[in-house]
Amino acid sequence: MSRIEAVRDEAQGNLADRLLLGLPAEAVLIDPDVTTSYANDMASFCPAGTPAVVVLPRTVEQVQHVMRTATELRVPVVPQGARTGLSGGANASEGCIVLSLTKMDRILEINPVDRIAVVEPGVVNATLSRAVEEHGLYYPPDPSSWEMCTIGGNIGTASGGLCCVKYGVTAEYVLGLEVVLADGRLMSTGRRTAKGVAGYDLTRLFVGSEGSLGIVVRAVLGLRPKPPEQLVLAAEFASAAAACDAVCRIMAGGHVPSLLELMDRTTVKAVNDMAHMGLPETTEALLLAAFDTPNPMPDLAAVGALCEAAGATQVVPADDATESELLLQGRRLSLPALEAVKGTTMIDDVCVPRSKLGAMLEGVERIAEKYGLTIGVCAHAGDGNTHPTVCFDAQDPDESRRARESFDEIMALGLELGGTITGEHGVGVLKREWLAREIGPVGVEMQRAVKQVFDPLGILNPGKLF
Amino acid sequence: MSRIEAVRDEAQGNLADRLLLGLPAEAVLIDPDVTTSYANDMASFCPAGTPAVVVLPRTVEQVQHVMRTATELRVPVVPQGARTGLSGGANASEGCIVLSLTKMDRILEINPVDRIAVVEPGVVNATLSRAVEEHGLYYPPDPSSWEMCTIGGNIGTASGGLCCVKYGVTAEYVLGLEVVLADGRLMSTGRRTAKGVAGYDLTRLFVGSEGSLGIVVRAVLGLRPKPPEQLVLAAEFASAAAACDAVCRIMAGGHVPSLLELMDRTTVKAVNDMAHMGLPETTEALLLAAFDTPNPMPDLAAVGALCEAAGATQVVPADDATESELLLQGRRLSLPALEAVKGTTMIDDVCVPRSKLGAMLEGVERIAEKYGLTIGVCAHAGDGNTHPTVCFDAQDPDESRRARESFDEIMALGLELGGTITGEHGVGVLKREWLAREIGPVGVEMQRAVKQVFDPLGILNPGKLF
């Protein structure tokens, strides 16, 4: 053992010993085979370090102990949920404490009169969604990883999903938080009431902060009454431009679809190849629109007519909820299906004003051609939130380079069109150079200063965002 | 002229001269008769200083000049809209620059595809609401002062209104901002897209910050499609408790009313006395529920049945939109009508979990009795947001003291019930001692540190919030 290794091992041993003063043995993992399995989330091209230790606290007090220890020893802390993120926001730093919140997974309260749920951060999105449904309630945010991802992770990245065009993103549903600060102190933010404006909105500051300001240990979430099951209409188009035109007509027409999703030909084919869904492959773009109102028929008919006016070659309403769900399954499989095309993907998350959706898709096609790459696009079209997905062979260095360059060029295009580099996936490691381009030097300076307030030692998820 | 007065006048002259380097003469007011008229908003019991000067900029550059000058000379700046606030948040500090944004009143863009409006801060809420309506769009926030108050003021206090039970508060509609910082630099926050999570949510940090972090000079606002006109149902109850029970049944029943308002007997009588509205005075509480869906009848019928189950003595649906509007007029007149009872009011703004609404109203009644005062209650009942309004004679020192004490006791009760001291009016001067009680010492420390980031010299609306 070299001197450096010896010093490192001693530091690690010391760290683990200190952590064990406030955590049970089974909550402190130091076996390198185990800890390295916590190094990455699901993003490509994002470097990760090796954690010194992984902790799995079950109580607020244990999280406080972890943060006090980290502060005393000046050790970086990387909070993690289910590590389904797509920007490297949960990737380990070298020698860090990985703070996995997955064991804090209790639903503490569901209140149908106040329409709130109180949860710990490790509750899985789907678990909460199903639990509130039993009370006739609805927790809308539905990222595509909803069967695995945690509410804490959703809060960290302000996740979205298919629901957003009608119901908005996670941020809209976080009313109040309990947060363990970098030094281990506990702070409450927000409220459990429907409204409240007492002081600065620190709740929203924490939502989307990617674990860089504090550790969320409890959340009060707003709920809605469960709407009727949605009915989906599928429309095929001879060009992506025509489908985007339909989106603009639908939204300008005052409709409020419960989803409005677009899949391009590449995506449709990938989904069929993977799951034999029988989606129509002869079209350039497939648009899915749905309504979850008590009587969706007039809206569906009007939207069908708008699609035809925009040049749809075929408009097919689903017969019932089962057929609707099948179409949505297809949409939900888009990302894994595109991943199967060449083995690896880089998934962009550019959101543009929806009036620029057509220009965005046209530009992505141009970029794919320029770099000789397959780039499939699925999009939360009603929100202008596109996921251009670069398919490439990670074993091929030249293709990998082109993938990375095209990925960046897509973000540049998004900014040029008045959009943002990330609609719902977050900045993480993947887009940190791009954050500065989007928010400008004054924005970066003020954001860094805010970070400094909450994390003066820079131990909270360092190297993310900035 | 005393030496002190001479020094003060010289300083004021110097300040005005410096401001005139970047502002036209008509935008710089120094006549004391004029400037003192800008000293107060509409709150009672809130001390205000005398402004040294009032400026009325028309451009972003002029606002930047004002802030640069204020920073150089270390002069406090109090931003103002229409001064309809109810917490003293826009009251002048002694010797300050009052920065009135009322002349920056242009609507720069209304975009029906992107469903956004871009506005300057001095646009009057009603002006914007009517302008977007012409495009088939809807800007929901409707504080009772909506015919006078400005969007900038609404952003400063995160104002609510009758719409909130379905549509939420102002914060929900602010997508992006341009802000002049304390030192005169310009910063953009947020986005003009439907979604976006790039970096910390500074937009929401500014919403509700009462002008204490920067000067909002432009806002991108989200819009919705204009809903059908709402149809109102009125229900009378023999007790406030029964009306609150009805509210809980309606919300637990999964209904989504477009408003759900409560007026107690004192309020109903006050409105009749003022405007001869013919509201039913024989009841203890009047509940107004409305739906703005394409077919409101089934919901209205179900809500009527729930009211009866809760003990309503009479349930009267409005015949049409005109009758509905008349009932709402009555509700909107509540605060001025209660003011007429004894000449002066203190309007509380406590929001409790709606399951605690009954306990809140019962407690207010107890407090009114204890202090021998008339306290009328109107409430955005569906949100649990109550406005217990203490009526008193400001000429009577003992009654004034009792008013102030009862006002505080109402806030204490709200906190005890898990609520907040302010649902929509803000903290301002009126409730700053109470903010600390609500958010606790750690919260205050972190909020002050955030303030320090944006306003290191403490010149932005000093003495408010903290």
CSV table of N, CA and C in Angstrom, one decimal, chain B residues 27 33 49 52 79 182 265 296 325 329 393 395:
chain,number,residue,atom,x,y,z
B,27,ALA,N,-39.9,64.0,-14.3
B,27,ALA,CA,-39.9,62.7,-13.6
B,27,ALA,C,-39.2,62.7,-12.2
B,33,ASP,N,-45.3,69.0,-0.7
B,33,ASP,CA,-46.8,68.7,-0.8
B,33,ASP,C,-47.1,67.5,-1.7
B,49,GLY,N,-42.1,57.4,6.7
B,49,GLY,CA,-41.3,58.6,6.7
B,49,GLY,C,-41.6,59.5,5.5
B,52,ALA,N,-37.5,62.0,0.3
B,52,ALA,CA,-36.7,63.2,-0.1
B,52,ALA,C,-37.1,63.6,-1.5
B,79,PRO,N,-39.7,51.2,-3.7
B,79,PRO,CA,-40.4,51.0,-5.0
B,79,PRO,C,-41.9,51.0,-4.7
B,182,ALA,N,-29.7,46.4,-7.0
B,182,ALA,CA,-29.4,47.6,-6.1
B,182,ALA,C,-28.4,48.5,-6.7
B,265,ARG,N,-72.1,37.3,8.9
B,265,ARG,CA,-73.3,38.2,9.0
B,265,ARG,C,-72.9,39.7,9.1
B,296,PRO,N,-71.6,23.8,-16.0
B,296,PRO,CA,-71.5,23.9,-14.5
B,296,PRO,C,-72.6,23.3,-13.7
B,325,GLU,N,-72.7,37.9,-11.3
B,325,GLU,CA,-71.8,39.1,-11.1
B,325,GLU,C,-72.2,40.0,-10.0
B,329,GLN,N,-70.1,41.2,-6.9
B,329,GLN,CA,-69.9,42.6,-6.5
B,329,GLN,C,-70.0,42.7,-5.0
B,393,ASP,N,-62.8,52.7,15.8
B,393,ASP,CA,-62.7,54.2,15.7
B,393,ASP,C,-61.3,54.7,16.1
B,395,GLN,N,-60.1,57.4,16.4
B,395,GLN,CA,-60.0,58.6,17.4
B,395,GLN,C,-60.1,58.1,18.8
